[in-house]
CSV table of C-alpha atoms (C1' of nucleotides) in Angstrom, one decimal:
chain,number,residue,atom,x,y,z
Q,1337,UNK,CA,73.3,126.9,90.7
Q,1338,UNK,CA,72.1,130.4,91.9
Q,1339,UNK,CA,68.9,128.8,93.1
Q,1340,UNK,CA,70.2,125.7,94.9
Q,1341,UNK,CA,72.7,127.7,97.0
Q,1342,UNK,CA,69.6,130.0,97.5
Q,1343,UNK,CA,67.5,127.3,98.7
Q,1344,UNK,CA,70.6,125.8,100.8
Q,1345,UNK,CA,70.7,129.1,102.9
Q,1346,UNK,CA,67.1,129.3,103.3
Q,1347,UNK,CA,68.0,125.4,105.4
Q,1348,UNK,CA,70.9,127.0,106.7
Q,1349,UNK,CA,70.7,127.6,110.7
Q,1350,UNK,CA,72.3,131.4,111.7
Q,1351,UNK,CA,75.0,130.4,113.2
Q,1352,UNK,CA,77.0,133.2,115.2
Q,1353,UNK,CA,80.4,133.4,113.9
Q,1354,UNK,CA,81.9,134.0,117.2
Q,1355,UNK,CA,81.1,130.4,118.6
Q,1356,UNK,CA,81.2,128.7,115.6
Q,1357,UNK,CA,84.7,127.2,116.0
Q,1358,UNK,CA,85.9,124.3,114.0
Q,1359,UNK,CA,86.5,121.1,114.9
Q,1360,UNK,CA,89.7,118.6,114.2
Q,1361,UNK,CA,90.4,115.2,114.5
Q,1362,UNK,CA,88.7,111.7,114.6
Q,1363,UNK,CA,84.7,112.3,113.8
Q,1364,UNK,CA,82.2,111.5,116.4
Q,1365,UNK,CA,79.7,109.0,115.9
Q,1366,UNK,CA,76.8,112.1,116.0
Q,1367,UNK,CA,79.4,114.3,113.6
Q,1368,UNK,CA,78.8,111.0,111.3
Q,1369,UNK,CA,75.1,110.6,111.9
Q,1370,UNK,CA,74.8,114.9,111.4
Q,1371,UNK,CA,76.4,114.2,107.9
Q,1372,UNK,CA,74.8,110.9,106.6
Q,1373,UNK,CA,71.2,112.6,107.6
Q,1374,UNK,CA,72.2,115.8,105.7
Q,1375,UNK,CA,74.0,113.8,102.2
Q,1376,UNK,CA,70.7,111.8,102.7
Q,1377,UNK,CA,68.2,114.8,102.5
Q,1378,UNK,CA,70.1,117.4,100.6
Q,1379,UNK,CA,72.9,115.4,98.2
Q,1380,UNK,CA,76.1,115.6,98.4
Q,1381,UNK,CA,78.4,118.8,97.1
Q,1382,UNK,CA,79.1,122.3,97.7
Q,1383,UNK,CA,80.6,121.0,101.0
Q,1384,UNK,CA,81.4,124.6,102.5
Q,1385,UNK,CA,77.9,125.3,102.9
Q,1386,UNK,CA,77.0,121.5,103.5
Q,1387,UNK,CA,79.2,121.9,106.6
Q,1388,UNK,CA,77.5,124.9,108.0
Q,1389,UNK,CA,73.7,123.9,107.1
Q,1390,UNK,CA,74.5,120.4,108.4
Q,1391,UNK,CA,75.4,121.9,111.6
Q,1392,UNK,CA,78.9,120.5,111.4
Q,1393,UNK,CA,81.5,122.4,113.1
Q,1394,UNK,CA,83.6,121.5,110.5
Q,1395,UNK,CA,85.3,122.4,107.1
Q,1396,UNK,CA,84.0,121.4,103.9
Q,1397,UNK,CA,86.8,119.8,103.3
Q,1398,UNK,CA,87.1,117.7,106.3
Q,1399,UNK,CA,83.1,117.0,105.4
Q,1400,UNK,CA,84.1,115.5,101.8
Q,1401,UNK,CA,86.8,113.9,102.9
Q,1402,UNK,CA,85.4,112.1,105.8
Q,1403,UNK,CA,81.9,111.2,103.7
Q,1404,UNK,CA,84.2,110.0,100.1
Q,1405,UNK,CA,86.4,108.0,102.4
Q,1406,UNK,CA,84.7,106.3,105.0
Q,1407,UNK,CA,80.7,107.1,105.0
Q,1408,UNK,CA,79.8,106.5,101.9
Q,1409,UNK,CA,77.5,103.5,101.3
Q,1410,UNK,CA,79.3,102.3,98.7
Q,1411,UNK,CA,82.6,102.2,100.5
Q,1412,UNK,CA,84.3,98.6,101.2
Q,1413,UNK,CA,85.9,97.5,103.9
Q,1414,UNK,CA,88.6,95.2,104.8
Q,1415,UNK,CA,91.5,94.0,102.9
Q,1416,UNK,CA,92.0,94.3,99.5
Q,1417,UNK,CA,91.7,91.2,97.3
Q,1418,UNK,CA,94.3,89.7,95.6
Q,1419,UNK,CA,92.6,90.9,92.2
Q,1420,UNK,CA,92.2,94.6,93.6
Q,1421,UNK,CA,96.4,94.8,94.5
Q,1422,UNK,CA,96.9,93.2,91.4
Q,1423,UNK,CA,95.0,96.1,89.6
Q,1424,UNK,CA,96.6,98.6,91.9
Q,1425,UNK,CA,100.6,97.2,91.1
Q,1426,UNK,CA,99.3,97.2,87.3
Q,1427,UNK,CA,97.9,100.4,87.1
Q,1428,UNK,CA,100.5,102.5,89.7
Q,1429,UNK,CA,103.0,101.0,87.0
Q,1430,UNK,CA,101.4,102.8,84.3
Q,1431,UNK,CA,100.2,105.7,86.0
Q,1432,UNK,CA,102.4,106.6,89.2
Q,1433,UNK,CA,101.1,108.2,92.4
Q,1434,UNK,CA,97.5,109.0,90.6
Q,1435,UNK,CA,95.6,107.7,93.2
Q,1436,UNK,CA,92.0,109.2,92.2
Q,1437,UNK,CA,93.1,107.9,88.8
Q,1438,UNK,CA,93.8,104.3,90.2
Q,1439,UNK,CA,90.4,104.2,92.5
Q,1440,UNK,CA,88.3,105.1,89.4
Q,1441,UNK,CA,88.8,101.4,88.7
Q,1442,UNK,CA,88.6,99.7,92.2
Q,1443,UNK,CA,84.9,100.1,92.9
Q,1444,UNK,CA,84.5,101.0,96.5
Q,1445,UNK,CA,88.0,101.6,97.5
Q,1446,UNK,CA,88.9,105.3,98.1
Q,1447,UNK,CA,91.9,106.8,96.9
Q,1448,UNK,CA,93.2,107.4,100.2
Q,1449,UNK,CA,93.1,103.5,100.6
Q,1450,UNK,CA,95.2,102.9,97.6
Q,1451,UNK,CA,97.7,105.5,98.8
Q,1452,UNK,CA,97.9,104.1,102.1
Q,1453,UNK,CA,98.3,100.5,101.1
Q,1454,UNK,CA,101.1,101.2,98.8
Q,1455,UNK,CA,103.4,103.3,101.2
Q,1456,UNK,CA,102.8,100.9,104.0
Q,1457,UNK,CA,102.5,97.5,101.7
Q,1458,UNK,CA,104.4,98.1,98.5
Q,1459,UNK,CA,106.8,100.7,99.7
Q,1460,UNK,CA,107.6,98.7,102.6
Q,1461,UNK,CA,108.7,95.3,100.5
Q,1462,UNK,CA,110.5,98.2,99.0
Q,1463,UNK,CA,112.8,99.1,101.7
Q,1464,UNK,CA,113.4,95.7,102.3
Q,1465,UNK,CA,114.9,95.2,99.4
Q,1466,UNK,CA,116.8,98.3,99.1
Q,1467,UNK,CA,114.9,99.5,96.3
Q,1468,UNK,CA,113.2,102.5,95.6
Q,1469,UNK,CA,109.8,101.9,95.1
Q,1470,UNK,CA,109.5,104.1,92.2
Q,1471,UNK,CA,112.1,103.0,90.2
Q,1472,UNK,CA,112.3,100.7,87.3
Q,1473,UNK,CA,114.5,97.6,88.8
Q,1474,UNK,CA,111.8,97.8,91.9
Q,1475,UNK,CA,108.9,97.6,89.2
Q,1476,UNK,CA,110.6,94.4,87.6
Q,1477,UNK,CA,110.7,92.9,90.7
Q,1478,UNK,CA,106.8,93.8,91.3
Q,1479,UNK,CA,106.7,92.1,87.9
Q,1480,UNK,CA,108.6,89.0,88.2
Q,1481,UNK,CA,107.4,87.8,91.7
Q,1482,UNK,CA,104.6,89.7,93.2
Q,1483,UNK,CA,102.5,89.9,90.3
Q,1484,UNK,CA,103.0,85.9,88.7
Q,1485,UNK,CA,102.0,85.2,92.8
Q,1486,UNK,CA,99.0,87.8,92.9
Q,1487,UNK,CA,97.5,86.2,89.4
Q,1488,UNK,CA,97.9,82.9,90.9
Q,1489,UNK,CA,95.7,83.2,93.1
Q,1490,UNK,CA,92.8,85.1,91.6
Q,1491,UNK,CA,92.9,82.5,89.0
Q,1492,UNK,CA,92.5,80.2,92.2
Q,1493,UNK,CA,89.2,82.3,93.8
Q,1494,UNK,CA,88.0,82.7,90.7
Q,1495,UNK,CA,88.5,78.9,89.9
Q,1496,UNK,CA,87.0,78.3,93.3
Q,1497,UNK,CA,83.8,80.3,92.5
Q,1498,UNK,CA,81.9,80.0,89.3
Q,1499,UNK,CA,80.7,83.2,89.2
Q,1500,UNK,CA,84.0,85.4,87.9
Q,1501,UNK,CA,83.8,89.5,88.8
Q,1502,UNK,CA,84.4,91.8,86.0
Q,1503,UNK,CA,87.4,92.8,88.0
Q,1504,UNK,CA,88.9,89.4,88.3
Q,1505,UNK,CA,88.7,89.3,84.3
Q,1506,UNK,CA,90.1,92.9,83.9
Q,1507,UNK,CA,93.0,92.3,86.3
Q,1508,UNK,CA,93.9,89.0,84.5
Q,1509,UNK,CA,93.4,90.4,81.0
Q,1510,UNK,CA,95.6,93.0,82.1
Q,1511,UNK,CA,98.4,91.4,84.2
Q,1512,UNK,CA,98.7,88.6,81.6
Q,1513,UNK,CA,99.7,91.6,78.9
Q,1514,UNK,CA,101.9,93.6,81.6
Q,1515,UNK,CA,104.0,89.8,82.6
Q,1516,UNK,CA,107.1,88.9,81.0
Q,1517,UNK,CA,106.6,87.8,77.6
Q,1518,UNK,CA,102.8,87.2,78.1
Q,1519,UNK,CA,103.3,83.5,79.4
Q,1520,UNK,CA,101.6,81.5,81.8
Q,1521,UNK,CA,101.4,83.2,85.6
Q,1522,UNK,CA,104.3,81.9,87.9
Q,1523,UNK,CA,104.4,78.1,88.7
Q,1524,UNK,CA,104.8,77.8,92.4
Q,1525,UNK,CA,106.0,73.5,91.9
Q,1526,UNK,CA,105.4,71.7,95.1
Q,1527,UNK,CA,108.3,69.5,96.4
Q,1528,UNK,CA,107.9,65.7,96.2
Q,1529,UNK,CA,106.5,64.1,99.6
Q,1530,UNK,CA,109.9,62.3,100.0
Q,1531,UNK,CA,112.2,65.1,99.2
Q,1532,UNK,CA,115.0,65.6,101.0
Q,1533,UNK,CA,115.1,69.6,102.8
Q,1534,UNK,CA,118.6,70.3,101.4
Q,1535,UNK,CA,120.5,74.2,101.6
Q,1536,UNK,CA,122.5,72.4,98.9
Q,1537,UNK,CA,120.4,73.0,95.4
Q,1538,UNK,CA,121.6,72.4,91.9
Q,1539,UNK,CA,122.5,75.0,89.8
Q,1540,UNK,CA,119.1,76.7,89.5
Q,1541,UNK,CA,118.3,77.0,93.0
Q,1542,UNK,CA,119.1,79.6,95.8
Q,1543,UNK,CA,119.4,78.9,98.7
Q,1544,UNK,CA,119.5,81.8,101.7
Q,1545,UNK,CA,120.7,80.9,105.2
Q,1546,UNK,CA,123.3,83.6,106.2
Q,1547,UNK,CA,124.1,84.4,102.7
Q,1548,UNK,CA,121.7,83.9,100.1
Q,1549,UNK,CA,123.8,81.4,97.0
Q,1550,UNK,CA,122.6,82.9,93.8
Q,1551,UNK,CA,123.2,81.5,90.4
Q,1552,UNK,CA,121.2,83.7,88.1
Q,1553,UNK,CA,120.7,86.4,90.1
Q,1554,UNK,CA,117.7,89.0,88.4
Q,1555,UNK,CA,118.9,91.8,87.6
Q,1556,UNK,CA,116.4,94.1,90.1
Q,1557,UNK,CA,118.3,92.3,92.8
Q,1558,UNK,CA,121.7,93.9,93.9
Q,1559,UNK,CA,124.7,91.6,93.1
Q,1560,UNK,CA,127.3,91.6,94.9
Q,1561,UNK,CA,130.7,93.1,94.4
Q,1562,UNK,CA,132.8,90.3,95.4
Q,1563,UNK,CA,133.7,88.0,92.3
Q,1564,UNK,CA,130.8,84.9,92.1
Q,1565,UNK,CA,132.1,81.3,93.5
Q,1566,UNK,CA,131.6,78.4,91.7
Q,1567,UNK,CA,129.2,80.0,89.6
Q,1568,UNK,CA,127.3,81.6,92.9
Q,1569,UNK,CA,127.0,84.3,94.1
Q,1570,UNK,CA,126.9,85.3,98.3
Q,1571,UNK,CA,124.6,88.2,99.0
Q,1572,UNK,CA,124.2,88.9,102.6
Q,1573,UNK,CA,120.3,89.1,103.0
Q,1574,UNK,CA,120.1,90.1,106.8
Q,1575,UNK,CA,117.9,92.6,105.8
Q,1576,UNK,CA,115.7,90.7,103.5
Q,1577,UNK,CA,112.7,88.6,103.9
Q,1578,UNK,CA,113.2,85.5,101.6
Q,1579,UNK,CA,112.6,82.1,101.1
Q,1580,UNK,CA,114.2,79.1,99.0
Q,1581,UNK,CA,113.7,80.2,94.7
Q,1582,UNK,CA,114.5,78.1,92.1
Q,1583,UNK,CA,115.3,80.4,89.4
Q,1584,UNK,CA,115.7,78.4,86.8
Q,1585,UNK,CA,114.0,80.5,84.7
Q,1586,UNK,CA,114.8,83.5,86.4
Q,1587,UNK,CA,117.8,85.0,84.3
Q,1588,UNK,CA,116.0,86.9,82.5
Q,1589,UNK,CA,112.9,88.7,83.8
Q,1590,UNK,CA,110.6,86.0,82.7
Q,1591,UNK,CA,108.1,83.5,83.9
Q,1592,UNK,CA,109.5,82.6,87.1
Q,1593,UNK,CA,109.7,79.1,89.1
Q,1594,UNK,CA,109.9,78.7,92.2
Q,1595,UNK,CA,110.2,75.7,94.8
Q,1596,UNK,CA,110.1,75.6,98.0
Q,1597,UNK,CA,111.3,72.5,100.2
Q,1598,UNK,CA,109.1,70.2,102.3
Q,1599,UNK,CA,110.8,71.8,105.8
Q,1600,UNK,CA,110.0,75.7,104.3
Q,1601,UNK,CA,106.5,74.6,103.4
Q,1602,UNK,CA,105.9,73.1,107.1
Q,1603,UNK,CA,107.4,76.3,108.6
Q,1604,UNK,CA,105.7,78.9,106.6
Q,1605,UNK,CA,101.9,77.9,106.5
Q,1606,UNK,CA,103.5,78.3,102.7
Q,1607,UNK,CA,100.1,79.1,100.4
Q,1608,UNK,CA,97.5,78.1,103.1
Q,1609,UNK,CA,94.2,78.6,102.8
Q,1610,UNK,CA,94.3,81.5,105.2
Q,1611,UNK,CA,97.0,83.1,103.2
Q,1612,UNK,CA,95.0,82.5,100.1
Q,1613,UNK,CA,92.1,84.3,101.5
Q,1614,UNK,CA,93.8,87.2,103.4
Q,1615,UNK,CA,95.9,89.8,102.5
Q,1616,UNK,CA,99.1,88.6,100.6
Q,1617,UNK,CA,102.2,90.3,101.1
Q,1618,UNK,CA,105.7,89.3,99.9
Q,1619,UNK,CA,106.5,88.6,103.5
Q,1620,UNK,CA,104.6,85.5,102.8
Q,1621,UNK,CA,106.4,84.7,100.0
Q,1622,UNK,CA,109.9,85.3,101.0
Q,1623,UNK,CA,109.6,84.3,104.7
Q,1624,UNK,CA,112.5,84.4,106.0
Q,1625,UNK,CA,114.6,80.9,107.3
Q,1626,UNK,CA,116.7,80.5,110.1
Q,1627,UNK,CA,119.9,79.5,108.8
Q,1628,UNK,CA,119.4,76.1,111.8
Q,1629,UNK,CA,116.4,75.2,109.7
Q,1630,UNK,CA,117.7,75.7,106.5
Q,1631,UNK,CA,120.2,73.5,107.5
Q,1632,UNK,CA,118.6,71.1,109.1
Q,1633,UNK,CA,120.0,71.6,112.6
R,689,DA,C1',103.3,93.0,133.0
R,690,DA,C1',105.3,97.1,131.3
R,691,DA,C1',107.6,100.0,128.1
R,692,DG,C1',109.2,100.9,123.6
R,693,DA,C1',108.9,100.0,118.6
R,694,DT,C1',106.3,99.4,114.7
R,695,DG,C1',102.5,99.3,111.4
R,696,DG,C1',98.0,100.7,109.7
R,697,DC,C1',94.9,104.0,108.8
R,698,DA,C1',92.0,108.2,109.3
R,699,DA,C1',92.4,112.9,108.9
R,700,DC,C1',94.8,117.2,107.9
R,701,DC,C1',97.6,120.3,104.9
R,702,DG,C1',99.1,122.6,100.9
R,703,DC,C1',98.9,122.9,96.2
R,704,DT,C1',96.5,123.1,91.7
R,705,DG,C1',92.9,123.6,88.4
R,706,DC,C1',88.4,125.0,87.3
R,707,DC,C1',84.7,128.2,87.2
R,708,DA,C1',81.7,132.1,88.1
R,709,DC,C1',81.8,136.8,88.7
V,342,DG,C1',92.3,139.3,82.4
V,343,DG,C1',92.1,139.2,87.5
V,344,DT,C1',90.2,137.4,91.7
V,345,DG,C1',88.0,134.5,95.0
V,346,DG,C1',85.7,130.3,96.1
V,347,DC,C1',85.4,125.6,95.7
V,348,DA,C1',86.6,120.8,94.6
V,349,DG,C1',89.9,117.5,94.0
V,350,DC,C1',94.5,115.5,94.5
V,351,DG,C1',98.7,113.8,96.6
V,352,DG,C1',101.8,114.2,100.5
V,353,DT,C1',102.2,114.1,105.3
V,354,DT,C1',101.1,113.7,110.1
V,355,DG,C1',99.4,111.8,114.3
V,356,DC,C1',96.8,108.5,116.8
V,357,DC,C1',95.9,104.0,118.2
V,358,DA,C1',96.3,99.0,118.1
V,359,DT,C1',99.5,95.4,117.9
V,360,DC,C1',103.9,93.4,118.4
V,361,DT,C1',108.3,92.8,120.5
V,362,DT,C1',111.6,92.9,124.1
DNA sequence: AAAGATGGCAACCGCTGCCAC
DNA sequence: GGTGGCAGCGGTTGCCATCTT
């Protein structure tokens, strides 16, 4: 240890401590190159004196950071997979803000990436729903509708491709054990070519247009104070991003079905193939209708 | 086209734990 | 045991691009 700090001064420029001030802010493309060269040559660690024998008018910290989050070679880009915010909405529900924790098993994806993609992804479906995203009722509705959605289509991709990752295996092994009762992931069931668009459903169905009609409303989801009507409930959903649901297996937090009617799919891109392969949100999922297209008008 | 609002992300800050002295 | 330096972690901030009005 004694030696290799030793041997990192005798690399170390004298810098004079009068001009040497530090630098904040976005990194410049020959900050970058300055680093990269040095890691390259020299390793990575004891980031203090990295910093100052890299030339880098910058703090050690700023140095790791900048090289763990964005630099290093092994770093992805781009979104996250549907299998990698499965793993994340798994293991945030087992271990909480533990981001370093969470990364450790999304290879290539820093923990600062997790963090951000749950306070502006996951926290934000949050708000829309009223919910706080750390509580329990916010967790079941992770559970019931995000997850079944998220498995669906890794078991899709992975379908798709022959060659299954170990992470698609690990993120099915693991949500099939984390979704209610262990059963089948969510079946999304496609409306019959000649069905009708109707706001009017059966019993199992909400329908949202200015008030969403519930029947079995989940328990994650607010219900309303006002005394249910003919069996349904009204739940004002101006603030909510949602779509058609047949719940019919909803009442419970179980295996959920969903259907969506021919004039929703048409409106929504519903499941496309771009959706499939970008980023899925809940937003796609619970689109929201205008009440003149839910009815038709 | 312009201004304001919003979202996403990179970077910073403060705290904690570990370790060498 | 106390102290200082360092690395790591999680929370927060600020900038910039995009969207909306």
């Amino acid at each position: 240890m004694l030696c290799a700090q030793f041997q990192f001064t005798l690399f170390c420029p004298k810098t004079n401590e009068e001009e040497f001030e530090l630098r904040k802010g976005p990194w410049t493309l020959e900050e970058d190159t300055l680093l990269i060269h040095y890691i390259a040559g020299h390793g990575e660690g004891r980031w203090n004196l990295l910093a100052k024998c890299a030339g880098l008018k910058r703090t050690g910290k700023s140095c790791r950071l900048r090289w763990l989050n964005y630099l290093k070679p092994d770093i992805k880009r781009g979104n996250l997979t549907p299998q990698e915010q499965l793993l994340i909405l798994e293991l945030h529900s087992k271990w909480g803000n533990r981001w370093s924790k969470i990364a450790q098993h999304l290879p290539g994806r820093t923990d600062n990436e997790i963090k951000n993609y749950w306070r502006t992804r996951v926290q934000k479906q949050a708000r829309q729903l009223k919910i706080e995203s750390n509580s329990k009722r916010f967790l079941e509705a992770v559970r019931c509708f995000w997850m079944p959605r998220l498995l669906e289509q890794v078991e899709q991709t992975s379908s798709s491709s022959p060659s299954s990752s170990t992470m698609e295996t690990q993120s099915s092994t693991i949500t099939s054990s984390l979704l209610p009762n262990h059963e089948a992931p969510l079946a999304f069931s496609s409306p019959q070519p000649n069905e009708k668009p109707s706001s009017v459903t059966n019993s199992s169905t909400i329908c949202f247009s200015d008030s969403m009609r519930i029947s079995q409303l989940p328990e994650f989801l607010e219900r309303p104070t006002s005394p249910p009507l003919d069996d349904c409930y009204f739940v004002d959903i101006s603030g909510y991003d949602m779509e058609v649901f047949n719940l019919a297996t909803m009442s419970s937090v179980g295996p959920c079905d969903f259907s969506l009617s021919d004039s929703q799919m048409a409106g929504s891109d519903w499941i496309s193939d771009d959706v499939a392969c970008t980023l899925w949100n809940m937003d796609e999922l619970w689109q929201l209708r205008k009440p003149e297209e839910e009815l038709g008008i």
